[in-house]
Amino acid sequence: MIKQNGNTIHLMGKNISYVLTVKNGDLLNYHFGKRIADEDYSARDDKDTYGVGFATNMRSLDVMAHDYPAYGRTDLRSGAYELLNSFGNTLSETTVTGIHISDGCPSIPGMPSLFSAGRGMTAEITLTDEIARITIKLFYTVFDEYDVIARSAVITNLSDSDIILSKAYSASLDVPYQDMDMIYFSGSWGKERELQKTPVRQGLRIALENNRGGSGHQLNPFAMLATHGATEETGEVYGFSLIYSGNHSTTAEVEQFSGLIRVLQGISPAGFNWTLAPGDSFYTPQSVIAYSAEGVGALSRTYHDVYRSHLMRSTWTNKNRPLLLNNWEGTYFDFTEEKLIALAEKAKEVGLDLFVLDDGWFGKRNSDNCSLGDWIVNKKKLPSGLDGLADKINKLGLKFGLWFEPEMVNRDSELYRKHPDWAITVNEREPVEIRHQLILDLSKDEVCEYIIDAISAVLSSANIEYVKWDMNRQMTDMPHPGYNHRYTLGFYKIMSAITERFPNILFEGCSAGGGRFDPGVLAYMPQIWTSDNSDAISRLKIQYSTTMCYPVYSVSTHVSASPNHQTNRATTLKARADTAYAGTFGYELDLTALSEDELNEIKGQIAFDRHLQALIREGDLFRLENPYEDNYCSWEIVSKDRSHVFLYACRILFKQHTYDRRIRLRGLDPDATYIDADGKKYSGSLLMHRGIDIPYPWGDFATAAIELKRM
Ligand code: DGJ
């Protein structure tokens, strides 16, 4: 709901108020947090400091919460945008010249953003700089059901000559200063989204910036500002999640009187420059800002609900996903058609639904040094061709899925020999190869068209019902400023064309593991490979923190071999499956090498996961024990009607006398009785207030997976 009351614009979510006031033409943020009464706040001197600051002849914005500030006049903190105007200077200052409130939410040309699905309201506020001759339209969308505000901006050149934008954030928000921490997610290959926390202090600008091409292993485009000591259930938390898959930036800076923390989020300004011809507009991606007065857990559940209902557009979003076997860790490049069929037969025998053929099926690819770009089946390896193989797999009663890495090319490929200029290269410089590959230049329409056609041709040539879309390198040699954004727009163009053309195919995102786990990808692909590190114990931290923003069922989780190929750690089959249930579940190992006992155990796991799928897909997540802080990790998923519960728990290392562990559940119906698989009954109040005892066995890496049902 949005109300305009005089010069106050009041956006109301489920429990939140986002209150903007217009004062002397300035767009000021009066309040963002818990719901407050609806009044005209614009006449209030909310801060006597409106006139305080360095300017003696005009109002000072330096200590004010302008909602899309410019650097350089009466505000010398970081601004939300920067430009070189047509008069050759960088100054800008805006006045509110329009307020328009409408139902629904606008789409952003060329980029994914929240969709309305018949819900939501949007305030469109126009800021004008008559001297620089630009307008900035700010969009604010709110939904009655959630505690989020989705923001984006459009900057338009009204002058007669070019304007150069060097910075265009999606949102700026001045949060009232308290003792706060910035929580963010750093990492690298195999250890994605590690939970980090750093205090926000005056004089130190925090810049969480990724300039590696995709959204990256190194820093996820999601951060939280939380009151110091905030927990899963307590404390005020602000979340900032950018719907974008390219270079990104989230910064925080405390103003000099300690009244405000300014957070900016958007495209990274590093290496960014965008020329706006007269009449042209620049569209920023959307930043989804959430608020919780009840800790991090509630904030995560908000993102999960919003992204499931208003971001993920795949026809698979609200369906149970096929349980799969992927051949990558089972065979790597070393497979034959017979081997694949043998694997698929075992997959069928244990009860799986889908067989996925990973890298190595095309060109002459037997290692990672050639053939990317040549999306033609290798008949030496697969004499029946893709259609023949798909047919054989289908006849076994399984769906067939395929791996691609469409954005890449090897220099040793027919595609590169024919179109060397399609790879990102600059003049006579030797391009940087990573994993022996170059990136195709997605800023070129003809390259995007080629990829759309080449991938579509393969998808039409056989009964392919699942695609794993990989992207295995960082972006170097970007030829000019703004290039990364053009590439990202090309990526979205390809994704939307292919997913629209093949609406029934299930797409899974991937980028050398979880290097592009972001809301932009999620908009098209409802599940994303979380990490190439498939070790259950490493996955505790990775999955725990990935769910801080992303829905549990978007987190792709596979049971792989023991000892694990990435860590050499041995874990039980039970521990590996228990840890993988909270996600889109599958197997990635050589099933033909397993014993009858192991195959029987897997049959039981698959049957168990089928019970859980709808719950994991739609339920509310409660993180109970934090593996970053302790020797334990546990999480719980509760159905919206509180009738179905899945509890996962892990004691990482065995220490003497740590057999039993009591865990208190959350989110249950206190008056209901719940029953577990052994017929043991517990009241909801007992489970929540006293807790359930987990009888861990002797030894390291002990896990429990418990399903409870309301009687
Ligand atoms: C990286 C992915 O993360 C892996 O799962 C696998 O698909 C390889 N690429 C194949 O090259």
XYZ file of C-alpha atoms and ligand atoms in Angstrom:
722
model
C 0.000 0.000 0.000
C 1.284 3.489 -0.790
C -0.324 6.683 0.460
C 0.521 10.237 -0.369
C -0.278 12.635 2.418
C 0.676 16.183 1.455
C 4.412 16.037 0.840
C 4.774 12.657 2.482
C 4.856 9.407 0.517
C 4.281 6.446 2.774
C 5.033 2.937 1.516
C 3.657 0.245 3.788
C 4.627 -3.427 3.654
C 3.425 -6.135 6.000
C 5.160 -4.666 9.067
C 7.214 -1.839 7.612
C 6.992 1.823 6.737
C 9.200 3.534 4.192
C 8.456 7.223 4.529
C 9.706 9.824 2.076
C 9.160 13.531 2.502
C 9.673 16.329 0.045
C 11.168 19.405 1.650
C 12.241 22.438 -0.344
C 12.219 20.127 -3.350
C 14.614 17.624 -1.755
C 13.590 13.974 -1.545
C 14.358 12.939 2.016
C 14.017 9.598 3.741
C 12.107 10.224 6.956
C 11.882 6.652 8.184
C 12.521 3.098 7.095
C 11.785 0.411 9.640
C 8.840 -0.758 11.699
C 5.402 0.513 10.729
C 4.483 4.027 11.929
C 1.237 5.983 11.692
C 0.284 7.538 8.400
C 0.677 11.322 8.674
C 2.091 14.239 6.756
C 5.630 14.329 8.143
C 6.990 16.804 5.656
C 6.443 19.881 7.789
C 8.342 18.394 10.726
C 11.849 19.442 11.384
C 12.841 15.884 11.937
C 16.390 17.057 12.298
C 17.282 20.507 13.435
C 20.373 19.922 11.433
C 18.668 20.547 8.112
C 20.335 23.924 8.179
C 23.445 22.667 9.925
C 26.411 21.878 7.749
C 28.973 23.913 5.975
C 26.855 26.001 3.618
C 26.016 29.508 4.860
C 23.832 30.599 1.977
C 21.652 27.524 1.432
C 20.403 24.360 3.093
C 22.993 21.635 3.653
C 22.346 18.055 2.694
C 25.590 16.740 4.173
C 23.901 15.304 7.251
C 20.566 14.540 5.634
C 19.018 11.383 4.283
C 18.578 12.328 0.655
C 17.224 9.242 -1.113
C 19.315 9.611 -4.293
C 22.098 11.998 -3.390
C 24.682 13.675 -5.589
C 28.236 14.345 -4.467
C 29.800 17.732 -4.742
C 27.425 20.487 -3.672
C 26.168 20.491 -0.084
C 26.679 16.752 0.381
C 30.265 15.522 0.323
C 29.590 11.892 1.149
C 29.484 9.300 -1.620
C 26.710 10.021 -4.066
C 24.324 7.643 -5.780
C 25.270 8.843 -9.261
C 27.986 10.788 -10.996
C 28.091 12.260 -14.465
C 29.979 14.561 -16.708
C 27.253 16.829 -17.971
C 27.076 18.365 -21.390
C 28.633 21.566 -20.056
C 31.783 19.717 -19.060
C 31.341 19.669 -15.299
C 30.325 16.962 -12.847
C 27.921 18.868 -10.624
C 24.345 17.858 -10.162
C 21.547 18.673 -7.763
C 17.933 17.614 -8.100
C 14.460 18.769 -7.207
C 11.366 16.600 -6.989
C 9.204 17.428 -10.000
C 6.771 14.537 -10.087
C 5.187 11.850 -7.953
C 3.130 9.131 -9.525
C 1.655 6.165 -7.700
C 0.358 3.121 -9.539
C -0.526 -0.527 -9.048
C 1.910 -3.328 -9.835
C 5.623 -3.009 -10.474
C 7.430 -1.817 -13.582
C 9.709 -4.079 -15.547
C 13.219 -2.917 -16.366
C 14.124 -3.100 -20.067
C 16.662 -5.841 -20.721
C 17.041 -6.905 -17.104
C 15.185 -9.191 -14.720
C 13.328 -7.598 -11.820
C 10.468 -8.421 -9.496
C 7.206 -9.075 -11.317
C 3.865 -8.053 -9.978
C 1.653 -11.174 -10.339
C -1.281 -8.862 -9.658
C 0.208 -7.543 -6.413
C 2.270 -4.574 -5.303
C 2.231 -0.815 -5.755
C 4.886 1.490 -7.094
C 5.771 5.104 -6.422
C 7.586 6.743 -9.308
C 9.314 9.902 -8.191
C 10.900 12.206 -10.736
C 13.904 14.278 -9.782
C 15.039 16.981 -12.169
C 18.317 18.828 -12.470
C 17.475 21.751 -14.699
C 21.044 22.930 -14.974
C 22.646 19.574 -15.869
C 19.457 18.891 -17.838
C 18.715 15.410 -16.635
C 15.823 13.668 -14.979
C 16.161 10.767 -12.586
C 13.107 8.629 -12.103
C 13.188 6.603 -8.926
C 10.948 3.556 -8.632
C 9.841 2.166 -5.265
C 7.724 -0.986 -5.201
C 6.104 -2.364 -2.061
C 3.913 -5.421 -1.457
C 1.274 -5.676 1.283
C 2.453 -9.199 2.113
C 6.195 -8.597 2.583
C 8.694 -6.332 4.248
C 10.630 -5.249 1.180
C 11.051 -2.170 -0.958
C 12.339 -2.786 -4.488
C 14.208 0.171 -5.922
C 15.659 1.178 -9.259
C 16.464 4.371 -11.149
C 16.323 5.669 -14.716
C 18.564 8.571 -15.677
C 17.617 10.495 -18.830
C 19.630 13.058 -20.747
C 17.444 16.071 -21.597
C 20.308 18.125 -22.991
C 21.427 18.550 -26.590
C 24.728 16.778 -26.232
C 26.193 13.641 -24.680
C 26.324 13.054 -20.944
C 28.762 10.539 -19.500
C 27.544 8.576 -16.502
C 30.372 7.225 -14.372
C 28.241 5.943 -11.505
C 24.565 4.981 -11.342
C 23.593 3.082 -8.220
C 20.195 1.440 -7.959
C 19.485 2.762 -4.493
C 20.816 4.898 -1.722
C 19.481 4.540 1.783
C 20.513 6.400 4.918
C 19.869 4.082 7.846
C 19.717 5.619 11.342
C 23.047 5.014 13.032
C 23.265 2.403 15.739
C 26.061 0.098 16.695
C 25.846 -1.937 13.508
C 27.666 -4.644 11.635
C 27.888 -5.185 7.917
C 27.304 -8.866 7.187
C 28.437 -10.017 3.782
C 29.458 -13.118 1.837
C 32.961 -13.488 0.474
C 34.672 -16.564 -0.918
C 36.437 -18.245 -3.759
C 36.076 -21.432 -5.772
C 34.957 -24.243 -3.453
C 34.185 -21.972 -0.509
C 31.458 -19.709 -1.762
C 29.479 -17.244 0.352
C 31.446 -17.385 3.605
C 29.667 -15.406 6.263
C 31.646 -12.291 7.222
C 30.878 -9.567 9.681
C 32.568 -6.245 10.195
C 31.565 -3.310 12.381
C 30.460 -0.153 10.604
C 32.502 2.745 11.955
C 32.928 6.393 11.233
C 35.772 7.269 8.877
C 35.914 3.866 7.247
C 33.946 3.435 4.058
C 33.056 -0.201 3.520
C 33.093 -1.098 -0.168
C 31.903 -4.578 -1.057
C 32.807 -4.603 -4.711
C 33.147 -7.365 -7.206
C 34.779 -6.498 -10.514
C 35.440 -9.977 -11.871
C 32.782 -10.121 -14.545
C 29.997 -12.311 -13.159
C 28.482 -11.720 -9.767
C 31.372 -13.851 -8.552
C 32.659 -16.421 -6.070
C 34.478 -13.675 -4.243
C 31.552 -11.516 -3.136
C 27.835 -12.101 -3.444
C 25.553 -9.164 -4.366
C 23.824 -9.455 -0.997
C 24.679 -7.766 2.300
C 22.978 -6.984 5.575
C 23.298 -4.177 8.040
C 22.435 -5.580 11.460
C 22.414 -4.163 14.943
C 25.430 -5.421 16.831
C 24.654 -8.774 18.419
C 21.670 -9.445 16.158
C 20.843 -13.144 16.026
C 18.598 -15.321 13.916
C 15.657 -14.125 16.029
C 16.608 -10.764 17.483
C 17.907 -7.427 16.345
C 17.147 -5.003 13.562
C 18.405 -6.097 10.163
C 18.372 -4.345 6.787
C 19.021 -6.495 3.715
C 20.322 -5.330 0.329
C 20.027 -7.776 -2.558
C 20.829 -6.752 -6.112
C 19.070 -8.448 -9.018
C 22.161 -8.442 -11.188
C 24.756 -10.889 -12.508
C 27.641 -8.567 -13.421
C 30.067 -6.353 -11.487
C 28.360 -5.043 -8.395
C 28.937 -2.813 -5.406
C 27.418 -2.297 -1.976
C 29.002 0.389 0.173
C 28.426 1.764 3.664
C 29.629 5.043 5.096
C 28.816 6.803 8.391
C 28.155 10.517 8.216
C 30.132 12.867 10.386
C 27.629 13.469 13.179
C 26.953 9.721 13.437
C 23.314 10.162 12.650
C 23.180 8.027 9.555
C 24.791 5.149 7.719
C 24.561 5.612 3.976
C 24.264 2.379 2.028
C 24.575 2.406 -1.761
C 23.905 -0.624 -3.923
C 24.140 -1.129 -7.659
C 26.455 -1.708 -10.586
C 30.076 -1.352 -9.552
C 31.384 2.061 -10.635
C 34.852 0.541 -11.213
C 35.427 0.483 -14.951
C 31.952 1.823 -15.574
C 31.171 4.647 -17.982
C 28.034 5.056 -20.007
C 27.486 7.672 -22.678
C 23.945 8.966 -22.811
C 23.124 10.617 -26.122
C 20.463 13.357 -26.072
C 17.119 11.789 -25.142
C 18.701 8.480 -24.021
C 18.022 6.819 -20.694
C 20.096 4.544 -18.499
C 18.264 1.890 -16.461
C 19.822 0.547 -13.286
C 19.166 -2.986 -12.073
C 16.804 -3.431 -9.144
C 17.887 -3.516 -5.524
C 15.569 -5.356 -3.156
C 15.831 -3.845 0.302
C 14.294 -5.757 3.198
C 13.819 -5.004 6.882
C 13.351 -7.234 9.892
C 12.902 -6.226 13.522
C 13.212 -9.893 14.464
C 16.673 -10.877 13.380
C 18.287 -12.422 10.359
C 15.974 -15.450 10.166
C 12.876 -13.379 9.447
C 14.791 -11.348 6.860
C 15.816 -14.542 5.039
C 12.257 -15.847 5.056
C 11.121 -12.562 3.534
C 13.625 -12.868 0.667
C 12.666 -16.506 0.124
C 8.967 -15.651 -0.139
C 9.479 -12.627 -2.366
C 11.882 -14.362 -4.722
C 9.718 -17.485 -4.998
C 6.575 -15.478 -5.774
C 7.876 -12.414 -7.621
C 11.279 -13.126 -9.171
C 11.643 -16.742 -10.305
C 9.681 -17.004 -13.529
C 10.453 -20.590 -14.534
C 7.468 -22.891 -14.952
C 9.396 -25.165 -12.555
C 9.464 -22.677 -9.683
C 6.466 -24.149 -7.907
C 6.989 -27.743 -8.943
C 9.010 -30.534 -7.425
C 12.199 -30.955 -9.409
C 13.291 -34.284 -10.865
C 15.779 -36.114 -8.636
C 18.884 -36.483 -10.722
C 22.120 -38.281 -11.324
C 24.840 -36.087 -12.847
C 27.812 -37.950 -14.337
C 30.490 -35.264 -13.713
C 32.150 -36.503 -10.524
C 31.395 -40.093 -11.579
C 33.270 -40.017 -14.892
C 34.582 -36.483 -15.552
C 35.509 -36.454 -19.291
C 36.159 -40.180 -19.385
C 32.924 -41.773 -20.557
C 31.456 -43.850 -23.354
C 27.853 -44.312 -24.347
C 27.890 -47.749 -22.636
C 29.173 -46.220 -19.425
C 26.475 -43.540 -19.465
C 23.756 -46.115 -20.070
C 25.136 -48.255 -17.232
C 24.977 -45.223 -14.932
C 21.468 -44.393 -16.103
C 20.325 -47.961 -15.478
C 21.530 -47.714 -11.910
C 19.888 -44.298 -11.579
C 16.607 -45.863 -12.629
C 17.119 -48.826 -10.329
C 17.521 -46.616 -7.247
C 14.496 -44.513 -8.181
C 15.891 -41.313 -9.724
C 14.041 -39.279 -12.369
C 16.668 -37.572 -14.499
C 20.068 -38.407 -15.959
C 22.316 -35.415 -16.660
C 25.210 -35.627 -19.078
C 27.780 -33.030 -18.018
C 30.820 -31.623 -19.834
C 32.594 -33.534 -22.630
C 29.826 -34.597 -25.044
C 30.625 -32.208 -27.945
C 33.326 -31.363 -30.483
C 36.467 -33.328 -29.673
C 36.418 -32.466 -26.021
C 38.184 -34.952 -23.758
C 39.689 -32.387 -21.447
C 39.051 -28.736 -20.691
C 41.363 -27.393 -23.391
C 39.174 -27.464 -26.514
C 35.833 -27.374 -28.347
C 33.802 -24.872 -26.314
C 31.611 -23.205 -28.934
C 31.240 -26.363 -31.067
C 27.875 -27.576 -29.827
C 27.880 -30.650 -32.018
C 27.773 -34.087 -30.486
C 30.982 -36.133 -30.479
C 29.872 -39.249 -32.319
C 33.072 -41.078 -31.426
C 31.999 -40.972 -27.809
C 28.271 -41.078 -28.390
C 27.631 -43.066 -31.588
C 23.839 -42.834 -31.213
C 24.026 -39.066 -31.123
C 22.199 -36.973 -28.564
C 18.782 -37.973 -29.832
C 19.731 -41.640 -29.738
C 21.161 -41.326 -26.243
C 18.177 -39.324 -25.003
C 15.920 -41.947 -26.496
C 17.724 -44.781 -24.711
C 17.612 -42.885 -21.422
C 13.916 -42.097 -21.916
C 13.245 -45.764 -22.616
C 14.746 -46.575 -19.238
C 12.073 -44.310 -17.791
C 14.342 -41.329 -17.077
C 14.404 -37.781 -18.335
C 17.573 -36.640 -20.096
C 19.490 -33.448 -19.279
C 22.561 -31.781 -20.784
C 25.426 -29.470 -19.779
C 26.392 -26.390 -21.812
C 28.800 -23.521 -21.401
C 27.328 -21.243 -24.069
C 29.142 -18.007 -23.237
C 32.607 -19.461 -23.863
C 34.947 -20.449 -26.665
C 38.251 -22.328 -26.800
C 40.829 -21.125 -29.264
C 41.001 -24.760 -30.312
C 37.468 -24.857 -31.734
C 35.790 -24.559 -35.113
C 33.872 -21.544 -33.828
C 37.041 -19.646 -32.934
C 38.739 -20.555 -36.201
C 35.714 -19.155 -38.063
C 35.027 -16.121 -35.856
C 38.131 -15.174 -33.857
C 36.670 -11.671 -33.525
C 33.717 -13.049 -31.528
C 35.925 -13.661 -28.484
C 36.665 -10.773 -26.136
C 40.102 -9.622 -27.219
C 41.726 -6.219 -27.457
C 43.838 -5.297 -30.460
C 47.075 -7.175 -30.686
C 47.209 -8.057 -26.967
C 47.447 -11.740 -26.138
C 44.100 -12.420 -24.450
C 44.146 -13.966 -20.985
C 42.938 -17.559 -21.087
C 41.397 -19.029 -17.972
C 40.767 -22.793 -18.029
C 42.116 -22.481 -21.581
C 39.059 -20.536 -22.664
C 38.010 -17.092 -23.839
C 34.673 -15.373 -23.368
C 32.374 -14.704 -26.305
C 31.569 -11.059 -26.791
C 27.964 -10.891 -25.634
C 27.869 -7.157 -26.248
C 27.560 -8.040 -29.963
C 24.072 -8.855 -31.207
C 25.338 -11.338 -33.781
C 27.143 -13.320 -31.066
C 24.001 -13.440 -28.910
C 21.979 -14.546 -31.930
C 24.523 -17.254 -32.695
C 24.350 -18.591 -29.130
C 20.552 -18.522 -29.092
C 20.433 -20.397 -32.410
C 23.175 -22.899 -31.602
C 21.750 -23.836 -28.202
C 18.178 -23.901 -29.543
C 19.251 -26.240 -32.336
C 20.682 -28.713 -29.826
C 17.665 -28.422 -27.538
C 15.351 -29.114 -30.483
C 17.416 -32.044 -31.714
C 16.670 -34.433 -28.873
C 14.318 -34.823 -25.931
C 16.319 -32.661 -23.526
C 14.325 -31.748 -20.421
C 17.007 -30.157 -18.255
C 19.955 -27.852 -18.974
C 22.921 -27.067 -16.743
C 24.188 -23.639 -17.872
C 27.815 -23.291 -16.807
C 30.247 -20.349 -16.942
C 33.761 -21.173 -15.901
C 35.901 -18.095 -15.863
C 36.304 -14.560 -14.673
C 36.205 -11.715 -17.151
C 39.509 -10.136 -18.142
C 40.371 -7.944 -21.122
C 37.169 -5.933 -20.881
C 37.729 -3.599 -23.804
C 36.109 -0.425 -22.540
C 34.321 1.106 -19.558
C 30.731 -0.044 -19.334
C 31.624 -3.237 -21.178
C 30.670 -5.518 -18.302
C 27.153 -4.096 -18.220
C 26.750 -4.586 -21.974
C 27.890 -8.197 -21.553
C 25.422 -8.707 -18.700
C 22.582 -7.333 -20.833
C 23.631 -9.768 -23.582
C 23.521 -12.625 -21.088
C 19.985 -11.674 -20.031
C 18.923 -11.345 -23.656
C 20.106 -14.883 -24.347
C 18.580 -16.269 -21.164
C 15.191 -14.735 -21.770
C 15.126 -15.830 -25.441
C 16.053 -19.429 -24.657
C 13.880 -19.836 -21.565
C 10.915 -18.351 -23.451
C 11.519 -20.643 -26.398
C 11.815 -23.719 -24.143
C 9.507 -22.964 -21.220
C 9.264 -26.572 -20.076
C 12.975 -27.217 -19.787
C 14.340 -27.051 -16.257
C 17.430 -24.785 -16.241
C 20.106 -24.967 -13.579
C 22.616 -22.130 -13.269
C 26.277 -22.872 -12.592
C 29.542 -20.987 -12.683
C 32.529 -23.099 -11.707
C 30.298 -24.147 -8.832
C 28.499 -21.226 -7.214
C 30.262 -18.306 -8.899
C 27.072 -16.748 -10.245
C 24.559 -17.455 -7.499
C 22.508 -14.286 -7.729
C 18.908 -13.121 -8.166
C 19.506 -12.232 -11.842
C 20.264 -15.867 -12.641
C 17.482 -17.070 -10.341
C 14.968 -15.066 -12.351
C 15.517 -17.506 -15.248
C 16.907 -20.639 -13.619
C 15.084 -21.830 -10.503
C 18.045 -23.761 -9.139
C 21.772 -23.027 -9.090
C 24.727 -25.357 -8.500
C 25.903 -24.145 -5.136
C 29.569 -25.093 -5.151
C 31.950 -27.513 -6.817
C 32.853 -28.437 -3.271
C 30.379 -31.270 -2.711
C 31.887 -32.371 0.614
C 29.044 -32.543 3.142
C 31.033 -30.825 5.883
C 32.195 -27.953 3.674
C 28.614 -27.685 2.475
C 27.388 -26.952 6.033
C 28.777 -23.442 5.910
C 28.151 -22.927 2.197
C 24.482 -23.941 2.373
C 23.921 -22.233 5.733
C 24.964 -18.848 4.394
C 23.557 -19.261 0.873
C 20.090 -19.467 2.436
C 20.574 -16.081 4.103
C 19.130 -14.614 0.916
C 18.277 -17.432 -1.488
C 15.352 -19.891 -1.229
C 16.353 -23.326 0.059
C 14.981 -25.074 -3.011
C 17.152 -22.978 -5.321
C 20.258 -24.424 -3.634
C 21.404 -27.400 -5.692
C 22.790 -30.195 -3.506
C 24.302 -33.513 -4.603
C 25.501 -36.596 -2.799
C 28.985 -37.371 -4.113
C 31.655 -39.983 -3.461
C 33.595 -40.577 -0.264
C 36.397 -39.682 0.242
C 35.276 -36.440 -1.306
C 37.077 -35.369 -4.494
C 37.592 -31.795 -3.337
C 38.574 -32.308 0.318
C 39.523 -36.000 0.553
C 37.247 -36.180 3.602
C 35.433 -39.441 4.262
C 31.825 -39.182 5.393
C 28.997 -41.675 5.573
C 26.411 -41.945 2.824
C 23.877 -40.933 5.451
C 25.735 -37.723 6.358
C 26.047 -36.778 2.696
C 22.353 -37.287 1.962
C 21.146 -35.732 5.230
C 23.078 -32.571 4.389
C 21.782 -32.545 0.821
C 18.064 -32.856 1.609
C 17.798 -29.099 2.140
C 18.053 -28.234 -1.534
C 17.297 -29.585 -4.985
C 18.533 -33.074 -4.326
C 20.552 -35.391 -6.521
C 23.553 -37.689 -6.828
C 26.872 -37.103 -8.525
C 29.005 -40.226 -8.274
C 29.606 -43.529 -10.025
C 26.571 -45.527 -8.959
C 27.944 -48.598 -10.747
C 30.808 -48.705 -8.237
C 28.530 -48.956 -5.195
C 27.618 -52.092 -3.251
C 24.100 -53.513 -3.044
C 23.856 -52.235 0.530
C 24.774 -48.723 -0.570
C 22.294 -48.833 -3.457
C 19.588 -49.948 -1.040
C 20.452 -47.117 1.296
C 20.182 -44.695 -1.629
C 16.738 -46.074 -2.493
C 15.630 -45.203 1.031
C 17.138 -41.719 0.754
C 15.322 -41.042 -2.499
C 12.019 -42.187 -1.063
C 12.636 -39.962 1.978
C 13.480 -36.937 -0.158
C 10.247 -37.297 -2.118
C 8.319 -36.718 1.122
C 10.267 -33.576 1.712
C 10.287 -31.922 -1.696
C 7.173 -29.759 -1.395
C 8.173 -28.780 2.142
C 11.692 -27.746 1.108
C 10.292 -25.871 -1.887
C 7.645 -23.863 -0.062
C 8.393 -24.003 3.655
C 9.854 -21.527 6.120
C 13.512 -21.955 6.987
C 14.818 -21.624 10.543
C 18.572 -21.800 11.001
C 19.125 -23.216 14.478
C 22.858 -23.789 15.024
C 25.524 -21.814 13.237
C 28.532 -23.797 11.911
C 30.566 -20.571 11.721
C 30.355 -20.288 15.508
C 30.265 -23.801 16.835
C 30.887 -27.496 16.325
C 27.218 -27.951 15.422
C 25.022 -27.023 12.527
C 21.270 -27.427 12.294
C 18.385 -26.090 10.310
C 14.678 -26.714 10.212
C 12.062 -26.249 7.532
C 8.421 -25.867 8.545
C 5.483 -25.894 6.152
C 3.444 -22.685 6.023
C 0.556 -24.437 7.790
C 3.002 -25.790 10.433
C 1.914 -29.387 9.823
C 5.150 -30.744 8.344
C 8.671 -30.306 9.650
C 12.140 -31.328 8.541
C 14.983 -31.050 11.021
C 18.613 -31.494 10.001
C 21.381 -31.575 12.577
C 25.104 -32.211 12.465
C 27.786 -32.554 15.122
C 30.919 -31.810 13.160
C 33.656 -33.316 15.314
C 33.201 -35.861 18.023
C 34.434 -34.720 21.397
C 34.185 -36.894 24.484
C 30.762 -36.847 26.141
C 28.997 -35.127 23.279
C 26.601 -37.931 22.430
C 23.312 -36.154 22.964
C 22.446 -32.687 21.861
C 19.217 -30.913 22.645
C 17.867 -28.636 19.939
C 14.932 -26.284 20.321
C 12.743 -26.042 17.252
C 11.010 -22.904 16.048
C 7.937 -21.890 14.163
C 5.712 -24.807 15.247
C 2.133 -24.853 16.467
C 2.623 -25.008 20.254
C -0.746 -26.669 20.806
C -0.320 -29.380 18.204
C 1.151 -32.830 18.624
C 3.884 -33.891 16.211
C 4.912 -37.451 15.456
C 8.216 -38.684 14.064
C 8.948 -41.670 11.792
C 9.362 -43.979 14.818
C 5.928 -43.039 16.134
C 7.318 -40.878 18.975
C 4.980 -38.023 19.843
C 5.903 -34.546 20.987
C 3.855 -31.446 21.657
C 4.785 -28.378 19.624
C 5.433 -26.512 22.874
C 7.809 -29.238 24.055
C 9.740 -29.185 20.790
C 10.069 -25.414 20.916
C 10.580 -24.756 24.633
C 12.266 -27.891 25.939
C 13.724 -29.192 22.676
C 14.340 -32.547 21.081
C 17.350 -34.711 21.962
C 19.489 -35.784 19.025
C 21.276 -39.040 19.881
C 24.453 -38.618 17.858
C 26.537 -41.750 17.269
C 30.223 -42.044 18.089
C 32.612 -40.471 15.567
C 33.036 -37.337 13.520
C 30.534 -35.880 11.038
C 27.437 -37.353 12.648
C 24.122 -36.168 11.271
C 20.414 -36.592 11.863
C 17.508 -35.977 9.495
C 14.147 -36.032 11.217
C 10.721 -35.619 9.702
C 7.838 -34.642 11.957
C 4.170 -34.470 11.081
C 1.337 -32.809 12.939
C -1.182 -35.403 14.116
C 32.202 -26.571 -13.453
C 30.956 -27.058 -12.804
O 30.766 -26.410 -11.584
C 31.033 -28.570 -12.627
O 29.912 -29.029 -11.946
C 31.163 -29.209 -13.983
O 30.007 -28.992 -14.722
C 32.376 -28.652 -14.699
N 32.359 -27.217 -14.752
C 32.449 -29.189 -16.096
O 33.477 -28.621 -16.808
